[in-house]
Each structure stands twice: as C-alpha cells, then as structure tokens.
Coordinates of C-alpha atoms in Angstrom, one line a residue:
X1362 CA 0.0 0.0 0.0
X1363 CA 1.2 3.6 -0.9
X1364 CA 1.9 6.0 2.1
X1365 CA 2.8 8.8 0.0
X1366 CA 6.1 9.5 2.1
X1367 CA 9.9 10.0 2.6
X1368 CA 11.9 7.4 3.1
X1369 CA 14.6 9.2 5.5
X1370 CA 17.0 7.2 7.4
X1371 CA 15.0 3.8 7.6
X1372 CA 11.6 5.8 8.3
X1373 CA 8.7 7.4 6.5
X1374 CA 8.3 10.4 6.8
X1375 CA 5.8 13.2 5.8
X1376 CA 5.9 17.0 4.6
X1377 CA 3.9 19.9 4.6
X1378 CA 4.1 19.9 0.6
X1379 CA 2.5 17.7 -1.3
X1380 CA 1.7 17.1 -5.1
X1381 CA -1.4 15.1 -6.0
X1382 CA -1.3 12.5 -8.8
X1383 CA -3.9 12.9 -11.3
X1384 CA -3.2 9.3 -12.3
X1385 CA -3.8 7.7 -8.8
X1386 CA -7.3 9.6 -8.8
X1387 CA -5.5 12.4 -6.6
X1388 CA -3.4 10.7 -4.4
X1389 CA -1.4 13.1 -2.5
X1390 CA 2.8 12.6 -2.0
X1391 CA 4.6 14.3 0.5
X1392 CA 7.8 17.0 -1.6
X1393 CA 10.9 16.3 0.9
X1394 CA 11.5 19.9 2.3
X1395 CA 15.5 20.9 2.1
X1396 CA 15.6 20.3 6.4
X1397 CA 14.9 16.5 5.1
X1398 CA 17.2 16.8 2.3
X1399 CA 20.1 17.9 4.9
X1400 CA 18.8 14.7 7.2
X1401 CA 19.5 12.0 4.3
X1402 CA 22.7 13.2 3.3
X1403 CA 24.0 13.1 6.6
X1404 CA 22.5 9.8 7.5
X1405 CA 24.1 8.6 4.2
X1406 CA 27.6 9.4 5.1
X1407 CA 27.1 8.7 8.6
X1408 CA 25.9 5.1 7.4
X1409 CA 28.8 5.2 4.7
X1410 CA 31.5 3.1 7.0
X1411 CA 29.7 0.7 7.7
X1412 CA 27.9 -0.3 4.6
X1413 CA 31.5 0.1 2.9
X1414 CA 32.9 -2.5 5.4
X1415 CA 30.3 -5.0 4.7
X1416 CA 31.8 -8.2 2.8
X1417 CA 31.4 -8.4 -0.9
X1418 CA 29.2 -11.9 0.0
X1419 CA 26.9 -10.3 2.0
X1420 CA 26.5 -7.4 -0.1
X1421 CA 25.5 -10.1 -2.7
X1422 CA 23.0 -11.4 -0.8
X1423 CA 21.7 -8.0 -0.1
X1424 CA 21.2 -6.8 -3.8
X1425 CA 19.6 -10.6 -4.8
X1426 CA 17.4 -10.1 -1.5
X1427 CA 16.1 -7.0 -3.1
X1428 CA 15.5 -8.4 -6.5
X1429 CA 13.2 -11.0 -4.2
X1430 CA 11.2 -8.2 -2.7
X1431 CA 10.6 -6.4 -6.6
X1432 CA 9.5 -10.2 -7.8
X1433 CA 7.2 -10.3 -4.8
X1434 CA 5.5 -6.8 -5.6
X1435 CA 5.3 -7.6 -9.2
X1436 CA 2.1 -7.0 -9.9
X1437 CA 1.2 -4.3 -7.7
X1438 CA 4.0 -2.2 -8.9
X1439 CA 2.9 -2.9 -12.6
X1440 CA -0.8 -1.7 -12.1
X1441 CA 0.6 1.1 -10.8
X1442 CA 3.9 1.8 -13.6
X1443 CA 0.7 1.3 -16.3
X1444 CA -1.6 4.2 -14.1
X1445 CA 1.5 6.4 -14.3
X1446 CA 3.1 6.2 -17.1
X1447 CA 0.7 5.0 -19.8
X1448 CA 3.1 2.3 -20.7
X1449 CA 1.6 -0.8 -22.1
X1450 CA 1.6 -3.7 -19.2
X1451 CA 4.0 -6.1 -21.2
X1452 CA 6.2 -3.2 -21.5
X1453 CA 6.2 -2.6 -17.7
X1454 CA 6.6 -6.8 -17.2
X1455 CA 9.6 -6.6 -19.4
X1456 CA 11.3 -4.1 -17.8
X1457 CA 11.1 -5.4 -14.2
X1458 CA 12.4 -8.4 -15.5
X1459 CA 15.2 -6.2 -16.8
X1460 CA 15.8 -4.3 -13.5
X1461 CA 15.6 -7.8 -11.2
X1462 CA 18.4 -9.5 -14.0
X1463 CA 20.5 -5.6 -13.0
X1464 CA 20.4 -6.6 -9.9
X1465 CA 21.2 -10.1 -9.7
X1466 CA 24.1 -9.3 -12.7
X1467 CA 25.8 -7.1 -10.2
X1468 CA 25.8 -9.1 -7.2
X1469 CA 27.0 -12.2 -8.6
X1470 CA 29.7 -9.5 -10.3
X1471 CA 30.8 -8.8 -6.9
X1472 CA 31.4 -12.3 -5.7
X1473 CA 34.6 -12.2 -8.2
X1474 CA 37.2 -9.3 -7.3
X1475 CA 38.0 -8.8 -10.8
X1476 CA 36.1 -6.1 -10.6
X1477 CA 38.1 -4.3 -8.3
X1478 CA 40.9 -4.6 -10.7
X1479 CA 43.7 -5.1 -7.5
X1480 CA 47.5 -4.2 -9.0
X1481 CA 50.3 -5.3 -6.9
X1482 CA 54.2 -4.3 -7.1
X1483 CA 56.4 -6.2 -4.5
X1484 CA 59.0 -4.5 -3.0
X1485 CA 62.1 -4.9 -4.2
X1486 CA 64.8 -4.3 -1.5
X1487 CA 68.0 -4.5 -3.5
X1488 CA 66.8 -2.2 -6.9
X1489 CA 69.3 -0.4 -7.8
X1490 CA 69.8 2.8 -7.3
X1491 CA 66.9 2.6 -5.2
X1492 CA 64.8 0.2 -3.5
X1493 CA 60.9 0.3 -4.2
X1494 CA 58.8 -0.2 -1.7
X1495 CA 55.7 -3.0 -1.6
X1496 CA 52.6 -1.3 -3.3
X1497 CA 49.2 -2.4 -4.2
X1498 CA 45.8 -1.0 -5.3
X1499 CA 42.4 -1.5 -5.2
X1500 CA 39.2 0.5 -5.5
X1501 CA 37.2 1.7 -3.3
X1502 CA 33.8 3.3 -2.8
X1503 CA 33.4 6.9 -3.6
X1504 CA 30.8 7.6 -1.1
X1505 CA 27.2 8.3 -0.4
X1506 CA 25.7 8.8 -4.0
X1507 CA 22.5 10.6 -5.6
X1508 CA 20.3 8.8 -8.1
X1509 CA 18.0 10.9 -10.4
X1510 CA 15.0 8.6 -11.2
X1511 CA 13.9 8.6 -15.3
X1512 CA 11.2 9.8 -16.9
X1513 CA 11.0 7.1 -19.4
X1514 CA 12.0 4.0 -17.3
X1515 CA 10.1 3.5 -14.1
X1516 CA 11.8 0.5 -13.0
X1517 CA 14.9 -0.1 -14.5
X1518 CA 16.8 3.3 -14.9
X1519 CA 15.0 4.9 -11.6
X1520 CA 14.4 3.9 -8.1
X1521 CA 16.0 0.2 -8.4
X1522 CA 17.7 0.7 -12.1
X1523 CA 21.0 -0.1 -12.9
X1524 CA 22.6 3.4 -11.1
X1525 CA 21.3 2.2 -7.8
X1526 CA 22.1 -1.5 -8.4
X1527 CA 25.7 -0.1 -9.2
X1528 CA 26.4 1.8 -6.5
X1529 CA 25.0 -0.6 -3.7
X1530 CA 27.1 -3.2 -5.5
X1531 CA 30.1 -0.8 -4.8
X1532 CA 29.3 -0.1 -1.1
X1533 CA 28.0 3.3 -1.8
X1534 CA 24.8 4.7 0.0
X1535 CA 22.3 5.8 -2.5
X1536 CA 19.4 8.4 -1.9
X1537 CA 16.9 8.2 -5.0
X1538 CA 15.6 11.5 -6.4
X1539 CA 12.3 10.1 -7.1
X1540 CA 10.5 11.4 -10.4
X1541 CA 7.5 12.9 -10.5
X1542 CA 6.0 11.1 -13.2
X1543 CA 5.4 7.8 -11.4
X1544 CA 6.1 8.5 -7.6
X1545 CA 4.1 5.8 -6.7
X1546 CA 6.0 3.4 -8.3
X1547 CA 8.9 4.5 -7.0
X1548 CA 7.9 4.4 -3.9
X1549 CA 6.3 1.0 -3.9
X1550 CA 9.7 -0.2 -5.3
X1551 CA 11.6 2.3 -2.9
X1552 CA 9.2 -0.4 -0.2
X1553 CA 11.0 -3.3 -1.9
X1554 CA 14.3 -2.1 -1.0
X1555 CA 13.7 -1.4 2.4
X1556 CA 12.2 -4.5 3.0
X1557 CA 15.8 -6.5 2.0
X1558 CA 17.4 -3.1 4.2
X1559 CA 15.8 -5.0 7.0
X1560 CA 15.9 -8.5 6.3
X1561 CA 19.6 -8.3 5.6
X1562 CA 19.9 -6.3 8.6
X1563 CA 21.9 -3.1 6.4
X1564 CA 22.0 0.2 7.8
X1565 CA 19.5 2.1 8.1
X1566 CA 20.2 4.5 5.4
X1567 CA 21.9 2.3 3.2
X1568 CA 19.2 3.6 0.7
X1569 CA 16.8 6.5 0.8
X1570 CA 13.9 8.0 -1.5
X1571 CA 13.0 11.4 -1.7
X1572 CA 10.2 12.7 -3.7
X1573 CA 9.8 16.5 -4.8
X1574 CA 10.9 19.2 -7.5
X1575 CA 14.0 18.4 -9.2
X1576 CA 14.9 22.4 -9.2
X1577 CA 14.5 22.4 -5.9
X1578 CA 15.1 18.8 -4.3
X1579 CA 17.8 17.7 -6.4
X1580 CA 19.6 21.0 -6.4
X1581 CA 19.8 20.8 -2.6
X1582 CA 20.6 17.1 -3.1
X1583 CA 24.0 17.3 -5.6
X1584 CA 25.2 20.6 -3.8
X1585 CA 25.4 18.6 -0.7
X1586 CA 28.7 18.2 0.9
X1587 CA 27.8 14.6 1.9
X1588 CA 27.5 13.4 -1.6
X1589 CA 30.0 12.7 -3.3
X1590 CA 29.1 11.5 -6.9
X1591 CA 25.4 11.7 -8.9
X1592 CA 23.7 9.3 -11.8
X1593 CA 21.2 11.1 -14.4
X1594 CA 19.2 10.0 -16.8
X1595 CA 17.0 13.0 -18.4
X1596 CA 16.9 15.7 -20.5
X1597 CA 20.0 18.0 -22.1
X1598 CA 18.8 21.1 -20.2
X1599 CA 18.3 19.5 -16.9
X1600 CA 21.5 17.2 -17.4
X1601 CA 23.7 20.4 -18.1
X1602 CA 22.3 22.5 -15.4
X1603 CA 22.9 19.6 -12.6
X1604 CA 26.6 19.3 -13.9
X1605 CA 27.5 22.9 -13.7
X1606 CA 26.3 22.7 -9.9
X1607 CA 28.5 19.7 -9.4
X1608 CA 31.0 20.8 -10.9
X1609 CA 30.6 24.5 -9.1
X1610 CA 30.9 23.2 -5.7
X1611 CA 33.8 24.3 -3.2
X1612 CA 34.7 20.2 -3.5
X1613 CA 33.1 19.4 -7.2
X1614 CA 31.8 15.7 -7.5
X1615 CA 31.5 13.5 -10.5
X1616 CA 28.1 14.0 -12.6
X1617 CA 27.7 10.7 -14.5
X1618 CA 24.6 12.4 -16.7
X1619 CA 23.1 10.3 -20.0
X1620 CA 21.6 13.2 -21.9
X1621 CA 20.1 12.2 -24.9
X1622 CA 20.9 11.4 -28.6
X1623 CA 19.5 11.7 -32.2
X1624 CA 21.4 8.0 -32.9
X1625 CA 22.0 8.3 -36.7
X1626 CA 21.6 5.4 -39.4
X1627 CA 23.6 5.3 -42.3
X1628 CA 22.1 3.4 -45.0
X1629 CA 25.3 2.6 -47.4
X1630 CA 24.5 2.3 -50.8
X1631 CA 24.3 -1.6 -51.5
X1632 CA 22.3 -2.0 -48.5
X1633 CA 19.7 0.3 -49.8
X1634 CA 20.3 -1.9 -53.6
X1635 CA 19.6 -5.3 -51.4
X1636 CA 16.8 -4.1 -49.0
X1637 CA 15.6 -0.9 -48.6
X1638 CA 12.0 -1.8 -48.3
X1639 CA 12.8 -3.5 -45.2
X1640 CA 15.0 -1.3 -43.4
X1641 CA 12.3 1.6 -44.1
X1642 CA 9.6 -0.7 -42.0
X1643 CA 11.9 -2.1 -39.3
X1644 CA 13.1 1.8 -39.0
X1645 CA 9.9 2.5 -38.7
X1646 CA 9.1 0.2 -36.1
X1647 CA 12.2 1.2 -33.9
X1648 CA 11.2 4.8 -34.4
X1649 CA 7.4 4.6 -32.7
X1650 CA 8.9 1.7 -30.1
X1651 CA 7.0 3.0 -26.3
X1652 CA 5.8 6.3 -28.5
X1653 CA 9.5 7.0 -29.3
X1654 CA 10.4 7.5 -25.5
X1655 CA 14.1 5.9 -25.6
X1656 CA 17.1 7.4 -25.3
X1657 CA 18.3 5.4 -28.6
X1658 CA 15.6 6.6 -30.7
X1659 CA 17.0 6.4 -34.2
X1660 CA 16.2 9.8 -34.9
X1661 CA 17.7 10.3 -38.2
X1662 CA 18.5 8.3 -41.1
X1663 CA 20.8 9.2 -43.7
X1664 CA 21.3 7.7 -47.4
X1665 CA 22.9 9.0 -50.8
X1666 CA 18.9 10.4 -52.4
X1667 CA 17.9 8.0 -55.5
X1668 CA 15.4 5.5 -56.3
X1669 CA 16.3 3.0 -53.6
X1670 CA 16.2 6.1 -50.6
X1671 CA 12.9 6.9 -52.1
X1672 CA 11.8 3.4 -51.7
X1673 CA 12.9 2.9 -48.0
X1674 CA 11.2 6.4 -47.6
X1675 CA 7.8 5.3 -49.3
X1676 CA 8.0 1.7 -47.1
X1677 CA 8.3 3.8 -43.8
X1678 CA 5.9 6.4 -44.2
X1679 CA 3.3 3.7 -45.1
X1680 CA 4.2 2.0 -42.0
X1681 CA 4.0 5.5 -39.9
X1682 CA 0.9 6.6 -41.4
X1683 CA -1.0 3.0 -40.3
X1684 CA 0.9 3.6 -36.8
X1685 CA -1.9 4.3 -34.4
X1686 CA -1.2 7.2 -31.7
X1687 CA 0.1 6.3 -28.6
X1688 CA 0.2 7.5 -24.8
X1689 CA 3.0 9.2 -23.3
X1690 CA 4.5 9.7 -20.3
X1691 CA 3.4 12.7 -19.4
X1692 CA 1.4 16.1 -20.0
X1693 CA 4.9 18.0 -20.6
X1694 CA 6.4 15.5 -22.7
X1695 CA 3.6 15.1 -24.8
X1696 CA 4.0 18.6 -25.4
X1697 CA 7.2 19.4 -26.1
X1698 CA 7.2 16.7 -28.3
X1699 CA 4.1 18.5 -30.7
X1700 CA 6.4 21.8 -30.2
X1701 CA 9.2 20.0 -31.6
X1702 CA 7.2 18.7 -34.8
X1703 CA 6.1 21.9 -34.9
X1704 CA 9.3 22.8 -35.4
X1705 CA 10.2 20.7 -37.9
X1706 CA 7.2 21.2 -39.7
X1707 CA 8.2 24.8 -40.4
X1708 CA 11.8 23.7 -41.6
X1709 CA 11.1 20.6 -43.5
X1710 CA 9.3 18.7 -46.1
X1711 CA 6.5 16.4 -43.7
X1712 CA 6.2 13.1 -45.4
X1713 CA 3.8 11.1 -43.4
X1714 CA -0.3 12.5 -43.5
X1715 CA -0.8 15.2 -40.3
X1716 CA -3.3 14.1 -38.1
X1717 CA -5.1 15.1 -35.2
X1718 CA -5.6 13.2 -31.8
X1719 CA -8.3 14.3 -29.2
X1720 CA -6.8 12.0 -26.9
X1721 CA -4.9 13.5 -23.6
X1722 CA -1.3 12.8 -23.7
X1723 CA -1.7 10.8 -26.8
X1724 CA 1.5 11.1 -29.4
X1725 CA 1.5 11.0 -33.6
X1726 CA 4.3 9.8 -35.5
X1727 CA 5.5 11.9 -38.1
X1728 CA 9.0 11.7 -40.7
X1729 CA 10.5 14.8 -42.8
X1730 CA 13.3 15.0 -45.2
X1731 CA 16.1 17.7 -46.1
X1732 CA 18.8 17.6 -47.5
X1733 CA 22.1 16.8 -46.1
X1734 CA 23.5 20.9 -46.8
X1735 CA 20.2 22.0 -45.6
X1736 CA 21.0 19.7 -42.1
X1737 CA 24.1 20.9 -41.5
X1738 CA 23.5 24.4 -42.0
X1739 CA 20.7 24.3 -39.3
X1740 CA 21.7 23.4 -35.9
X1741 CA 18.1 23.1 -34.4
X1742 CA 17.8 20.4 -36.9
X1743 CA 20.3 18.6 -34.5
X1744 CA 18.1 18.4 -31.2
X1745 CA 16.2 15.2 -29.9
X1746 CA 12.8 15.3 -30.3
X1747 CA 11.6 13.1 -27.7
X1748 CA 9.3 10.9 -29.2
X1749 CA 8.0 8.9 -32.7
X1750 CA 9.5 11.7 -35.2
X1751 CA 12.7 11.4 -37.2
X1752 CA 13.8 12.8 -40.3
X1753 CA 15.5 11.4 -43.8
X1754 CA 18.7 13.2 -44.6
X1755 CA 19.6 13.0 -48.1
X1756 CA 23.4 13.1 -49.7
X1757 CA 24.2 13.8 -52.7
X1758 CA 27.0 11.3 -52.8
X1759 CA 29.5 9.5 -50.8
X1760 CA 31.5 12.7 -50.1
X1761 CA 28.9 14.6 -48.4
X1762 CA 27.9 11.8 -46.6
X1763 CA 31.4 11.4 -45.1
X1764 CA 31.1 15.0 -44.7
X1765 CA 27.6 15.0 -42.1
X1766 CA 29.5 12.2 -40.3
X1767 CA 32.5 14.7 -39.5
X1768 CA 29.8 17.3 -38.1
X1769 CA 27.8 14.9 -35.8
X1770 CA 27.6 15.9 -32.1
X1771 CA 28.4 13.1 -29.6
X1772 CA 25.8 10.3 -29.9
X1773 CA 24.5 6.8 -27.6
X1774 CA 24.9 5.3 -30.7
X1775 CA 25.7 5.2 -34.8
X1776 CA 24.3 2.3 -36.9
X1777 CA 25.8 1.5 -39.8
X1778 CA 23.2 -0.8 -42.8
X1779 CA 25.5 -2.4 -45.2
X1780 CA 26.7 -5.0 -47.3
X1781 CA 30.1 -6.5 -47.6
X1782 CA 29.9 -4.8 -51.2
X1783 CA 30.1 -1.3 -49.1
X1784 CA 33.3 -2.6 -47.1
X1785 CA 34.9 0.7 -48.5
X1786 CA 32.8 3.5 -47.4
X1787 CA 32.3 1.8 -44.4
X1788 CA 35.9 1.7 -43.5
X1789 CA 36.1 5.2 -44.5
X1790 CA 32.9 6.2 -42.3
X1791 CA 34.1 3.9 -39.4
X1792 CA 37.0 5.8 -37.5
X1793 CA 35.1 8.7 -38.1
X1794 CA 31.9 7.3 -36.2
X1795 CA 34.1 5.7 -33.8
X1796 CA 35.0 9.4 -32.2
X1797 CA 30.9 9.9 -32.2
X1798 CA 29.4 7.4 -30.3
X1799 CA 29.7 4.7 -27.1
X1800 CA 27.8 1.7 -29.3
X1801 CA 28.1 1.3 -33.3
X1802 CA 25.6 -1.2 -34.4
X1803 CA 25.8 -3.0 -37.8
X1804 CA 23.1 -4.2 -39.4
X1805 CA 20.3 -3.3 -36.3
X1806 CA 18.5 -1.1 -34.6
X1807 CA 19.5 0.4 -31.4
X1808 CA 16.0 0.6 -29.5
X1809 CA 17.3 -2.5 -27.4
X1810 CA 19.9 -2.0 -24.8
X1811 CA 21.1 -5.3 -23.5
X1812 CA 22.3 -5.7 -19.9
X1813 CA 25.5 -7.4 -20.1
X1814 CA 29.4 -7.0 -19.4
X1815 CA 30.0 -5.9 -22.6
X1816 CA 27.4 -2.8 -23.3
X1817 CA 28.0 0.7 -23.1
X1818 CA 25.5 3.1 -22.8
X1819 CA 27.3 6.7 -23.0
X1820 CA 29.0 8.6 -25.4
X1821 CA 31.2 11.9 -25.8
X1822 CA 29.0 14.9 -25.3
X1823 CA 25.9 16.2 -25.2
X1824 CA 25.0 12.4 -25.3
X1825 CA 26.7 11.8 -22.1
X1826 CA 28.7 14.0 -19.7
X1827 CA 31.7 11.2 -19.1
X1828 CA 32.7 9.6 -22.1
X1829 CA 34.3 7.0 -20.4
X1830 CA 31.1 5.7 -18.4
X1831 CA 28.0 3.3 -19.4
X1832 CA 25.0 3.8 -17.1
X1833 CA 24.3 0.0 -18.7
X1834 CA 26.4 -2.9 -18.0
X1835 CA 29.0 -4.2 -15.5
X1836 CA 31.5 -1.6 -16.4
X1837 CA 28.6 0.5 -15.2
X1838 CA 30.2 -0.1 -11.3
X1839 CA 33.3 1.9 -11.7
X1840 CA 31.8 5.0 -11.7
X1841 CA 31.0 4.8 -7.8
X1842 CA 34.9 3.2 -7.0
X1843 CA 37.9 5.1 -6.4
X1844 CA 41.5 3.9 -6.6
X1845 CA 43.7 4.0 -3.8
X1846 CA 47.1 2.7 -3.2
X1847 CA 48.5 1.3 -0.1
X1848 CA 52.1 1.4 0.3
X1849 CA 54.7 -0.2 3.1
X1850 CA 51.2 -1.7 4.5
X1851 CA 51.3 -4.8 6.8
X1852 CA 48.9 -8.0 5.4
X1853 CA 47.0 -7.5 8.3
X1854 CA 45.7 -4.1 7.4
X1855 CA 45.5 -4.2 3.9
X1856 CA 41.9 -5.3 2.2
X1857 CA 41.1 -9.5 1.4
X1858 CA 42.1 -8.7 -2.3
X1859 CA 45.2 -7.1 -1.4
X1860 CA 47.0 -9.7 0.8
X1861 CA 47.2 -12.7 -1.8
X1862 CA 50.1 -12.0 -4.5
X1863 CA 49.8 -14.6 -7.1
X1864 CA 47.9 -13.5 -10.4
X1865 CA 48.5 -10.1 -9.5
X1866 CA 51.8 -9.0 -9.7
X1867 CA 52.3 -6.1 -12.4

C-alpha cells in the first residue's frame, strides 16, 4: 500500500508539501522539504563506513534479496507503472524483468574481485639505485551517492535501475531523487528495497527515496557536501544545469549524466540496392517503439537520395501513417514533443499524413526529409525530439555523406546498414563514427539495450557527460569506485584482495 512519504533514514516520513497524482485519482505525495534533504545526506555518510565494510558476500545477498522483494510486488508495482506512465503492461513486465536481471548481474559480479581490478608491485629491496617499496591497489567506494530517477524507465533506470544497483554493489549509500511522473511506483519499489534493508539487517540509510521538485530537491541534493558522486538519466537542459552545480561546488563531484541522442543510421548504398524496403519498415518500427520515448531513438537516417532512398522512404511512411497514436508519459512530454514537430514542420518537407488526436497525452508519428546541406547548416535540426518523429537526410553522394559524419555531435549510438559490397565506405565512415558514439551497431536497430558486461550506454558529449562511463552494463560499477594505493602496509591491514600476490603481480 502507498503512504505517500519520505523514506529518511530507515523511516517514512511526511511534509507539509505535497503534489497530488492525477493518475492515482488524486493521491497526495509528501515534496521532501530541504531540512529532510540535509537529514538524508548526513544519515548517508554517517551510514557510509559501515555499509562500505560489509563483505562483498553479504553485499551479494543483499542486492539478490532485493531483487526478491521487486518479484514479490510484481504485480502491484505494474498496475501502478501502467496508471502512471501510460506504458503498455508487457512493456512494464519486461522491464522489471530487466531491473531484477541488473540486480542479480551485479551481485554475482561482486562475488569475483576482478572487478576491483587489485595491482600489486612487490618490494624490491635491492633495486638499484633505489629500492621500491611494496605497493598495491584497489578501488574503493566513492561515497554516499544521488540517483536521479527517469522519466521514461520506471523501474529499471529509476528507483531500483541499474545506477542504484551499481552503486549498492560498490558499497555506496544511494538516496533516489524520485521522479515525479510515477512516484508511486517508486515508492512501492523504494518499499521493496527497504524491506531487503531490514531482512539483511543493512544500515538504516543504506538507501533513501526522496520525492519532490527536481529544481528544488535535487539541487539541494547534488550541492550537498555529503554526496560525493550523482547518476542522471534526463533531458540535455536538466543534465547540463545539474553538472555545472557539481562541478561549481567548493569540493566538485562527478556527474555521470546520459543526456540524450538523435542516434544516426547510415544506409550505405548496397544496403539500400539489397533491402531498402525493409529497413524503411523495421526503421519504422524502432522509431514509434514506447511512442518514441528511448534514449536510442534512431532519430535520423541518412542515405545518398535516388530510387532505392525513395523506396525505404515510401515503405516507412506507409508504416507511420498506419501507426496508431500512442500515450506518453506525461502532460509536458507530450507537449514538447508536438512543439518540436512543430518545429520541424516549419523547416522541412513532412512526409507522413498530419493528423489530429483528441486524446490526452496521446503522441502522432510523423518523418520529414532535407537535404544533407540544408542539415548541416541548421543546428536546431540537431536536437532530440523526444518521441515517434525522425527525419531522412539526403546526400548527394558519398563525399557529403562522409562530410555529415564529420559534423555529428556526440551520440549513444551510430548504426551502420550495409553489405560486404560497401566494405569501402564503411571503413572510411568507421573511424570517423568511432569518435561519435559509445555503441556502433551493424546491421540493427539500437531501440534495445542489453544488460551485459560488454554494453556501453554513453558517449562523448551532449550524449553523455563522461565519455568513459555506461549507465548500462557491468562496467557500469566503476563509476561509484575510487582507486587507492596502499604502500609499506602490513597484510593485516590491507583489504582481502590485497593480501594474496599470485595473479596479480604487475
């Protein structure tokens, strides 16, 4: 059952503000005022110690006891994700799934100090000219960390996703910054968690939610001196404005932000010869997956303009234009969304049939085309629009398609469709994309992220504001560690991983 509260230092807790949810028939939730801000923080890094000390095992057994709780809630926290969010209920099924498998990933990660990626140099005593002294490193946690819940992915980028997964997994605190759009499933999930708090017998403020204004809430949250690193998954403006105040601090913190991407196709010309009929419908499907409300959206798709782009253009609008609307995730997204059609609209050549939806919240699909001078001279053209629309950029020839690759902002991702007959523009194309983007896909669509070691969900900026991080994967655990070295140390001091010496000599 909801209680619309806080969850501050093992405790709910109310507020004087509240915000009522239209979608749970007015349902009130306490906004965490900045005096409870200040209380989690400090309960986080009080709490930080001793939740860092805790063996790697138990730890395990913590994160898989959560996973438990989630299962156990299932259903409950689905009827209330498809309230929320408008999400279809499969959707909702498939992505606890998703966000139990993070969890379970991570702790049987942790069971194996590979992870920790230990480095050890024995002394040596008689080096000449001088001796070097025994030294070893390991990482450790950062500290007590701020998770930014998603708009788009109730369950497995918010209150349990893969940032909070992460950090637990690393020994960090977390505090969730719920999100508005489904507070109640964040908080039934936030329910979850506390329940494996208890069972495992974790301190008290091993995790915390906090529900409220992001200007206002999470502001007070990442300009905290308690915190000491912040995951975000959101929009450019939001992403930006968070960083600058982490970065502004008197001691400035890492902001691990995802911020969006337009996550180009190029359709080489022999792919387009073999099949460009059925990349213009699977396109087309990516493009209106969950009304267009990933963060790998393929946005844009490029080709060299000619009879086969004109077919994969004809085969996608017909798909687009029998595409029925669909709900999204909220009021404001819905329209900012028809703002930025609109704004295509007055730029571009629309291809698919305007329509009209009386439906509340309800999204349209719609395609344009330019061409590829007309793209790069307009740098609004470059913006995400969050949700089913994407555009056809036409090239005039290989050159200029080389040419729009050169220009791209950082993307999530750059697929490539080709044959083996386009092996030569594609090795052109390919160190070129390679500076773009954190995933290249060939011969795909990149409306799937899968959770495995391998993934990487980032990419250089705006998509992402470390190039070096993935929100998405097992990699995604070294943004909450911290290496330190340990030098002249006796074994009994030093961590487990340090104090054994074969395998690990550098």
């Amino acid at each position: 059952m909801l209680n619309g509260k806080n969850l501050i230092d093992g405790n709910w807790v109310g507020s004087p503000n509240t915000s009522i949810s239209d979608d749970l028939d007015g349902f009130e939730f306490a906004q965490a005022t900045l005096d409870q801000v200040d209380q989690a923080c400090r309960a986080s890094q009080k709490c930080f110690r001793k939740f860092s000390s805790i063996s790697r095992k138990v730890r395990a057994e913590f994160l898989n006891q959560i996973a438990d709780e989630i299962e156990s809630l299932g259903e409950e926290i689905t009827k209330t994700g498809v309230r929320e969010t408008g999400l279809p209920e499969a959707r909702l099924q498939g992505e606890r799934g998703r966000t139990i498998g993070q969890l379970r990933m991570f702790a049987q990660l942790i069971l194996n100090e590979d992870y920790l990626d230990v480095r050890i140099d024995q002394a040596l005593p008689d080096r000449q000219p001088l001796p070097r002294p025994d030294i070893r490193l390991t990482h450790r946690p950062i500290g007590p960390v701020v998770v930014f819940g998603a708009s788009n992915f109730p369950l497995a980028f918010s209150t349990a996703g893969g940032d909070t997964a992460s950090a637990l997994a690393a020994g960090c605190p977390v505090i969730v910054k719920g999100h508005g759009a489904h507070a109640g499933t964040a908080e039934l999930v936030g329910q979850a968690i506390m329940a494996a708090v208890e069972t495992c017998r974790m301190p008290k403020a091993t995790f915390q939610l906090l529900q409220g204004a992001g200007r206002i809430v999470g502001t007070a949250l990442v300009q905290h001196p308690e915190i000491k690193a912040v995951g975000f998954t959101g929009s450019a403006a939001g992403g930006r404005a968070l960083y600058d105040l982490c970065h502004a601090r008197q001691s400035p913190i890492p902001f691990y932000g995802e911020l969006g991407s337009i996550n180009p196709i190029f359709c080489l010309p022999n792919a387009l010869l073999e099949r460009s009929t059925q990349i213009g419908v699977d396109w087309a499907a990516s493009l209106t997956m969950g009304a267009g409300q990933f963060c790998t959206n393929p946005g844009i798709m490029i080709g060299i303009k000619g009879k086969e782009f004109d077919n994969l253009q004809d085969a996608a609008v017909a798909e687009l234009n029998d595409c029925a609307s669909q709900k999204m995730l909220t009021k404001g997204i819905q329209s900012a969304y028809v703002a930025g059609v609109a704004h295509l609209r007055e730029r571009l050549t629309e291809l698919t049939q305007p329509r009209q939806t009386e439906k509340e919240r309800y999204g349209i699909p719609a395609a344009f085309k330019t061409s590829a001078r007309n793209w790069l001279s307009d740098k609004t053209l470059h913006h995400e629009v969050f949700g089913a629309a994407g555009i056809f950029i036409e090239c005039d020839d290989e050159s200029e398609m080389t040419e729009l690759a050169e220009r791209l902002d950082g993307q999530l991702t750059v697929t490539l469709q080709l044959t083996t007959s386009d092996s030569k523009l594609s090795r052109a194309l390919l160190p070129i994309l390679e500076e773009k983007a954190g995933r290249l896909l060939c011969n795909g669509f990149p409306t799937g992220v899968e959770v495995s070691s391998a993934m990487m969900h980032g990419g250089p900026y705006p998509a992402s504001t470390d190039v070096r991080a993935t929100s998405v994967g097992t990699l995604g655990i070294t943004r909450w560690l911290r290496p330190v070295a340990y030098q002249g140390f006796p074994k009994e001091l030093l961590h487990d991983e340090l104090q054994a010496t074969q395998n690990k000599i550098i």
